[in-house]
mmCIF file of C-alpha atoms in Angstrom:
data_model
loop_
_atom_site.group_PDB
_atom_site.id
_atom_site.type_symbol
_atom_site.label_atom_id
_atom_site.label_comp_id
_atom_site.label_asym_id
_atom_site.label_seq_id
_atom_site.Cartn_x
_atom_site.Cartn_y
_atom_site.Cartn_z
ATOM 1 C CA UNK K 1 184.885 170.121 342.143
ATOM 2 C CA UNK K 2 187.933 168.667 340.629
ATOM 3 C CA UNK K 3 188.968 170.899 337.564
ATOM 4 C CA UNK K 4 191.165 169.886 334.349
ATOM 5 C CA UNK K 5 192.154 172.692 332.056
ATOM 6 C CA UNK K 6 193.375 171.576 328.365
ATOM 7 C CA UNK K 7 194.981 173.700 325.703
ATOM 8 C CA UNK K 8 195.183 174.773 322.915
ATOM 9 C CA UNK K 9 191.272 174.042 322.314
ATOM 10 C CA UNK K 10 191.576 174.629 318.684
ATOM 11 C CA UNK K 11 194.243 174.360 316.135
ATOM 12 C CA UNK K 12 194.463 174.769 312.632
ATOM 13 C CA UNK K 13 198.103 173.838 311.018
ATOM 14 C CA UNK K 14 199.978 172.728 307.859
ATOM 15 C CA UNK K 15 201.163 169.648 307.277
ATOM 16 C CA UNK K 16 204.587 168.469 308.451
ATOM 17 C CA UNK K 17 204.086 170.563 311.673
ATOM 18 C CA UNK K 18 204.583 169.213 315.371
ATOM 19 C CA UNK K 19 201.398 170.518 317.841
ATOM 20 C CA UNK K 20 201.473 170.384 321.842
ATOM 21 C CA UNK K 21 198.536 170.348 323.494
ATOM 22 C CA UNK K 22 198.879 170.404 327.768
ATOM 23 C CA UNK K 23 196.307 168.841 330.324
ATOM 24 C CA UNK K 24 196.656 170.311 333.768
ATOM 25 C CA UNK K 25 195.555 169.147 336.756
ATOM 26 C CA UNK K 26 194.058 172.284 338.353
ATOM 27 C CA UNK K 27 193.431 171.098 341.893
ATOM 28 C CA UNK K 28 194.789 167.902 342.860
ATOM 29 C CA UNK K 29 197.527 166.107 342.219
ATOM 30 C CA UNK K 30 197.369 163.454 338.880
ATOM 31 C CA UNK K 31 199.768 160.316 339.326
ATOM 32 C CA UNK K 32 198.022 158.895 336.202
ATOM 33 C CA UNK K 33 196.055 161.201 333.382
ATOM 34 C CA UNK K 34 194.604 159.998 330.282
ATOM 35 C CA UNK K 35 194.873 160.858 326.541
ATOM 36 C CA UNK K 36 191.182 159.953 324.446
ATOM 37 C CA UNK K 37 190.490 160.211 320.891
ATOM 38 C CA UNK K 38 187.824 161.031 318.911
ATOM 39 C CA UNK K 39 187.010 159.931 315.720
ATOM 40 C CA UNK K 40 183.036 161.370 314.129
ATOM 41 C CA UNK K 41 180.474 159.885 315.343
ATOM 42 C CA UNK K 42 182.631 156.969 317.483
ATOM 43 C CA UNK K 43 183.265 156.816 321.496
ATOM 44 C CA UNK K 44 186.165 157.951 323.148
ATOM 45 C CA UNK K 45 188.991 155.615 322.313
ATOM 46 C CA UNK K 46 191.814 155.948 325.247
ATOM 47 C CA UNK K 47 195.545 156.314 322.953
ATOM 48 C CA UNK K 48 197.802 156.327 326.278
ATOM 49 C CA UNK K 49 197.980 156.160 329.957
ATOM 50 C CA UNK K 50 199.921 159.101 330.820
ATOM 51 C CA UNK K 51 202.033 157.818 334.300
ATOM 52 C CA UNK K 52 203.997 161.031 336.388
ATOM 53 C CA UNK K 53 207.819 160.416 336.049
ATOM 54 C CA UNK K 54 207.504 156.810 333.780
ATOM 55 C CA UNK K 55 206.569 156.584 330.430
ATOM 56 C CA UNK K 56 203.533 156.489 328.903
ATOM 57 C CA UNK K 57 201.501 152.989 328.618
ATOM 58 C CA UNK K 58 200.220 153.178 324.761
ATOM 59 C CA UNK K 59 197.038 150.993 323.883
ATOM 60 C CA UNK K 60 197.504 148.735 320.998
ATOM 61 C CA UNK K 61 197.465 150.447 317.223
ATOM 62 C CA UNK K 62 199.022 153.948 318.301
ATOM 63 C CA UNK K 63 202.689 154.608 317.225
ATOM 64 C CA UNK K 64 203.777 156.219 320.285
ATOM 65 C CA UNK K 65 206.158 158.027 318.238
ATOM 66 C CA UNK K 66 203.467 159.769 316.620
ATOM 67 C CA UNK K 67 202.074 160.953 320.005
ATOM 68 C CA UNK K 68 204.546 161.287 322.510
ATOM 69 C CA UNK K 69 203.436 162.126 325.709
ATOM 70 C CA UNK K 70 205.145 163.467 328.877
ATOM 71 C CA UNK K 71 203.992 163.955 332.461
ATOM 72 C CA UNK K 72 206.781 165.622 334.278
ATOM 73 C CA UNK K 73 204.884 166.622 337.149
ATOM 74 C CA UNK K 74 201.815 165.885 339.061
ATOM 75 C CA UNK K 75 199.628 168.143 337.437
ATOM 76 C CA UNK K 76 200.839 168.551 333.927
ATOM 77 C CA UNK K 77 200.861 166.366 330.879
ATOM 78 C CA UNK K 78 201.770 166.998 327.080
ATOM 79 C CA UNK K 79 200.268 164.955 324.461
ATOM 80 C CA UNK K 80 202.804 166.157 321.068
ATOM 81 C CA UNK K 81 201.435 164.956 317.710
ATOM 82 C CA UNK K 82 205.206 165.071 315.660
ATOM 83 C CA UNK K 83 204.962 165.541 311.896
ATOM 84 C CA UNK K 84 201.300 165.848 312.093
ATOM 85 C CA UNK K 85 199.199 164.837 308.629
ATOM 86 C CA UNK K 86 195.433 165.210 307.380
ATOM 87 C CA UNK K 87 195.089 161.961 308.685
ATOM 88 C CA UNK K 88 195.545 163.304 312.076
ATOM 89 C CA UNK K 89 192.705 165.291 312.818
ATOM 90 C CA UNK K 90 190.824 164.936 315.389
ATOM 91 C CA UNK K 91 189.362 165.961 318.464
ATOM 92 C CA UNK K 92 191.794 164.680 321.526
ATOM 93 C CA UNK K 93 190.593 165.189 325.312
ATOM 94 C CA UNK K 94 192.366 164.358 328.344
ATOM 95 C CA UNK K 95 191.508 163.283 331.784
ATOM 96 C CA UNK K 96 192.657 163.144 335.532
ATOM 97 C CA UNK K 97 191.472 161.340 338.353
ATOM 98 C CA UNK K 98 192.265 160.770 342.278
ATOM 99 C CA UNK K 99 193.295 157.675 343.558
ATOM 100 C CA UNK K 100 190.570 155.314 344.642
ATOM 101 C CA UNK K 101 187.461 152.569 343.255
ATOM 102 C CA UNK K 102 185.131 155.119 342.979
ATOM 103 C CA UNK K 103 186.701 157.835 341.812
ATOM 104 C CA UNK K 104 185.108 159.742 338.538
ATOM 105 C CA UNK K 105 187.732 160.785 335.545
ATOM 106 C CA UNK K 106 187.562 165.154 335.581
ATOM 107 C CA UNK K 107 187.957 166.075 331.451
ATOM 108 C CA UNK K 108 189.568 168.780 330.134
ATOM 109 C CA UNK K 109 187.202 170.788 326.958
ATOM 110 C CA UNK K 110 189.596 169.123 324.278
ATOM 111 C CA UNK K 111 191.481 170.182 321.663
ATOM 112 C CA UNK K 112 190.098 170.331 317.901
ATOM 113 C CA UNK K 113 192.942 169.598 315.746
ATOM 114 C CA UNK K 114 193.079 170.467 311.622
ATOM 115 C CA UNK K 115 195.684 169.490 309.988
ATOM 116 C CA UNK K 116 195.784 171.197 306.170
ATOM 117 C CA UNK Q 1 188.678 142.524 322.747
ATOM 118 C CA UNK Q 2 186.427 144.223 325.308
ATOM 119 C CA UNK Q 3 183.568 146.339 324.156
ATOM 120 C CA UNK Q 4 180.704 148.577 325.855
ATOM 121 C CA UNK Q 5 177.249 149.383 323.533
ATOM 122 C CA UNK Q 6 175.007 152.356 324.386
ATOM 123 C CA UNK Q 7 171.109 152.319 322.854
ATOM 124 C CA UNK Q 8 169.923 154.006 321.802
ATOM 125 C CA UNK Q 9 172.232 156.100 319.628
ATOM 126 C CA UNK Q 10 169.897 158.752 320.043
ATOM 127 C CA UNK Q 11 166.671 160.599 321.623
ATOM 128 C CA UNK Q 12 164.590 162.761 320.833
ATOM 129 C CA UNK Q 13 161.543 163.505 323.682
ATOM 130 C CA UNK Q 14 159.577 166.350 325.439
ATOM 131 C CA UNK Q 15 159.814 167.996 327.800
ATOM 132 C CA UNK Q 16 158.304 166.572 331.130
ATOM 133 C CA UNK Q 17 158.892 162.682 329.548
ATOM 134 C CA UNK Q 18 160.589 160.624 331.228
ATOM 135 C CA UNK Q 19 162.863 158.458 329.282
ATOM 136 C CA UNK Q 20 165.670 155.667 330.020
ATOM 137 C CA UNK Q 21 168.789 154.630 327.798
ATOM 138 C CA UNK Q 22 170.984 151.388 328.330
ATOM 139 C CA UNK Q 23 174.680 150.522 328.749
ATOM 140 C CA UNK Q 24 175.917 146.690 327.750
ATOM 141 C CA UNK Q 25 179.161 146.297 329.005
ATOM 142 C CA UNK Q 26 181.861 142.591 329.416
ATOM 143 C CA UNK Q 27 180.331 140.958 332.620
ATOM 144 C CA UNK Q 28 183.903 139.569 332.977
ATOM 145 C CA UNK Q 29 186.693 141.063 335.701
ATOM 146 C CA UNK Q 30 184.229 143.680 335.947
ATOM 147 C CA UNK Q 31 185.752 147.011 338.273
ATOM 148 C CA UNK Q 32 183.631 149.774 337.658
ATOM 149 C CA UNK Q 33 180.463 151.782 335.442
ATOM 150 C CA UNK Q 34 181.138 155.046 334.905
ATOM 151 C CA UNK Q 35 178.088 157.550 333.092
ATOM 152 C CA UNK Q 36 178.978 161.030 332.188
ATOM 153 C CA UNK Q 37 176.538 163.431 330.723
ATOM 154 C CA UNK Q 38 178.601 165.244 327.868
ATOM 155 C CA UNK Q 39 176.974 168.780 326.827
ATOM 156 C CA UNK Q 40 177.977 170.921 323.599
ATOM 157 C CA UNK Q 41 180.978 172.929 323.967
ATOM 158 C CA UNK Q 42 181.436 171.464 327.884
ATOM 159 C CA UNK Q 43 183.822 168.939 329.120
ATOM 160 C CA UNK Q 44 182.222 165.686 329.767
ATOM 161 C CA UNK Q 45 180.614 165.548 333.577
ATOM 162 C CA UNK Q 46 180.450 162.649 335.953
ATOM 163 C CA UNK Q 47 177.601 161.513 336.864
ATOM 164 C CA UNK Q 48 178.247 158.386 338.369
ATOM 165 C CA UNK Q 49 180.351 155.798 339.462
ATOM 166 C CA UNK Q 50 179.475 152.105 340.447
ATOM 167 C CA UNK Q 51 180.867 149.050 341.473
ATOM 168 C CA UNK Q 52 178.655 146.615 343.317
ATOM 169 C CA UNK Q 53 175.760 144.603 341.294
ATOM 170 C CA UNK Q 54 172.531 145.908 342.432
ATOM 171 C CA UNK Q 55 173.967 149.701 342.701
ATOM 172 C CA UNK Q 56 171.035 152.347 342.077
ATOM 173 C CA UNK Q 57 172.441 155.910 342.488
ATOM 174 C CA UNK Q 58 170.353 159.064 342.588
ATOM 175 C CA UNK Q 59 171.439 162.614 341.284
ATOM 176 C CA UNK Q 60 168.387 164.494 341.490
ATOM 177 C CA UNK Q 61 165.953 163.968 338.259
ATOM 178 C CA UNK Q 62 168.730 161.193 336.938
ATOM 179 C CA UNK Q 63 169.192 157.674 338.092
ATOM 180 C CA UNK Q 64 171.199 154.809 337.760
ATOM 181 C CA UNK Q 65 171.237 151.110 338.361
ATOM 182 C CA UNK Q 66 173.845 148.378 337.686
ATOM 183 C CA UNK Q 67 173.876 144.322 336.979
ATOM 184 C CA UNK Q 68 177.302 143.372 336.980
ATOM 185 C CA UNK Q 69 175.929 139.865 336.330
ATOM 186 C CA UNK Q 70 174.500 140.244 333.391
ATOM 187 C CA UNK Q 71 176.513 143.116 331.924
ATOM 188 C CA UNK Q 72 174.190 145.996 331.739
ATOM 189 C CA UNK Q 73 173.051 149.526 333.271
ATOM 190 C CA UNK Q 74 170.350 151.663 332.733
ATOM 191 C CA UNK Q 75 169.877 155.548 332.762
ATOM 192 C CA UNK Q 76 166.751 157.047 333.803
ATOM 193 C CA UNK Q 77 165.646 160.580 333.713
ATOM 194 C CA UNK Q 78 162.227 161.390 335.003
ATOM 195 C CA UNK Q 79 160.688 164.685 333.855
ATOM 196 C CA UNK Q 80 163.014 165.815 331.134
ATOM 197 C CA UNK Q 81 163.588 169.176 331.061
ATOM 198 C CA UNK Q 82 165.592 170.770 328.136
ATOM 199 C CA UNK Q 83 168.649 171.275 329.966
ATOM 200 C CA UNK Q 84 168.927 167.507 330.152
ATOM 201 C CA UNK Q 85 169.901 167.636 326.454
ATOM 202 C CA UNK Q 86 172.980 166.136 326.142
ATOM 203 C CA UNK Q 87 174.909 162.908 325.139
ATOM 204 C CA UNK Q 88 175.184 160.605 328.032
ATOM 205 C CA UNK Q 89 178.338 158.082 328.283
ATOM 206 C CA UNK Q 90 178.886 155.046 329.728
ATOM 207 C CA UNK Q 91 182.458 153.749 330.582
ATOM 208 C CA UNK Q 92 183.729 150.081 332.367
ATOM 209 C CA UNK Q 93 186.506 149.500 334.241
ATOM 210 C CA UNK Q 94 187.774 145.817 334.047
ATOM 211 C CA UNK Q 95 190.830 144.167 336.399
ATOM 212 C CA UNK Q 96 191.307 143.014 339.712
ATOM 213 C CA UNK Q 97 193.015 146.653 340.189
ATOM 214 C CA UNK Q 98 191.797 149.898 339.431
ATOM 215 C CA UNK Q 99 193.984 151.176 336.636
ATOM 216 C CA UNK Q 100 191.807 153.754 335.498
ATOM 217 C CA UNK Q 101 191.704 152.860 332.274
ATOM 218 C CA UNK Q 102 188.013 153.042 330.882
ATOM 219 C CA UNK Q 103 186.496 151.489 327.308
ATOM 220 C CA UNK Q 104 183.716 154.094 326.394
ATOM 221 C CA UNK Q 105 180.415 153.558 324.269
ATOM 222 C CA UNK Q 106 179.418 155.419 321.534
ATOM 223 C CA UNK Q 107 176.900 157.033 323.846
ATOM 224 C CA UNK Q 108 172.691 157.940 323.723
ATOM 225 C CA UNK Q 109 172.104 161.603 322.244
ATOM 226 C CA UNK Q 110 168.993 163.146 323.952
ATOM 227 C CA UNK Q 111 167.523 166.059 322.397
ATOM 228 C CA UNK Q 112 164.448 167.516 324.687
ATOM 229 C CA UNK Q 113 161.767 169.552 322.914
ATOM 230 C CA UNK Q 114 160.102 172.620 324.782
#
């Protein structure tokens, strides 16, 4: 099956610092992957569409230059969380999926960010 | 503003029950029903996808069945074994095109007891 590898899976840093965290596409190609946050105890809300070679369509309420995302290739996209704050933390999990109706969304393991 | 509600929030049964868990979702511009089953320390894990009203899927012990009419699916497990524990997701899809874009519920915790 289709497999999605995401990275770091846990960080711990101090305020004021900027933290990458890469989705790849493992094996197929990803026109469009997805960038889902987590708050405790709520669903996955979906932050950004994350579209290979055009920006990145944010849903309403997140400062995309907060979380800038970039998808240079087909089977790589960056979510970057600039000046991150307490406020921040969170769990974040991206996801991939073919082209097609009835195509399923593959999800990386997430990332568990602190910010202290 | 389009929401999806899972119930119930969570589960607790034993082992060889069967048990079933529901997923209210907009009726309107309806595209697609997603359920993943989500285990500790795993990436989330389709299960299945559906798009026609009257849909019933089958994945072994677990099945599914969709009314796009009325907005709602249903989750069955028959014979719950303890490796079913997990918290099962539901996602919709809504548009005339398939952007991919999903709206999640909180999703149905199920805890089974040896």
């Amino acid at each position: 099956g289709a497999v999605v590898s995401q990275h770091p899976s846990r960080v711990i840093c101090k305020s004021g610092t900027s933290v990458k965290i890469e989705c790849r596409s493992l094996d197929f190609q990803a026109t469009t992957m997805f960038w889902y946050r987590q708050f405790p105890k709520k669903s996955l809300m979906l932050m950004a569409t994350s579209n290979e070679g055009s920006k990145a369509t944010y849903e309403q309420g997140v400062e995309k230059d907060k979380f800038l995302i970039n998808h240079a290739s087909l089977t790589l996209s960056t979510l970057t969380v600039t000046s991150a704050h307490p406020e921040d933390s969170s769990f974040y999990i991206c996801s991939a999926s073919r082209q097609g109706r009835n195509q399923p969304q593959h999800f990386g393991d997430g990332t568990r960010l602190s910010i202290l | 503003i389009l929401n999806v509600e899972q119930s119930p929030q969570s589960l607790h049964v034993q082992e060889g029950d069967s048990t079933n868990f529901t997923c209210s979702f907009p009726s309107s511009n309806f595209y697609a029903l997603h359920w993943y089953r989500w285990e500790t320390a795993k990436s989330p894990e389709a299960l299945f996808v559906m798009t026609l009203n009257g849909d019933e899927k089958k994945k072994g012990r677990i099945s599914a069945t969709l009314n796009t009419k009325e907005g709602y699916s249903y989750l069955y497990i028959k014979g719950s074994q303890p490796e079913d524990s997990a918290t099962y997701l539901c996602a919709s899809a809504h548009g005339s095109s398939n952007t991919g874009k999903l709206i999640f519920g909180q999703g149905t915790t199920l805890q089974v007891k040896p």
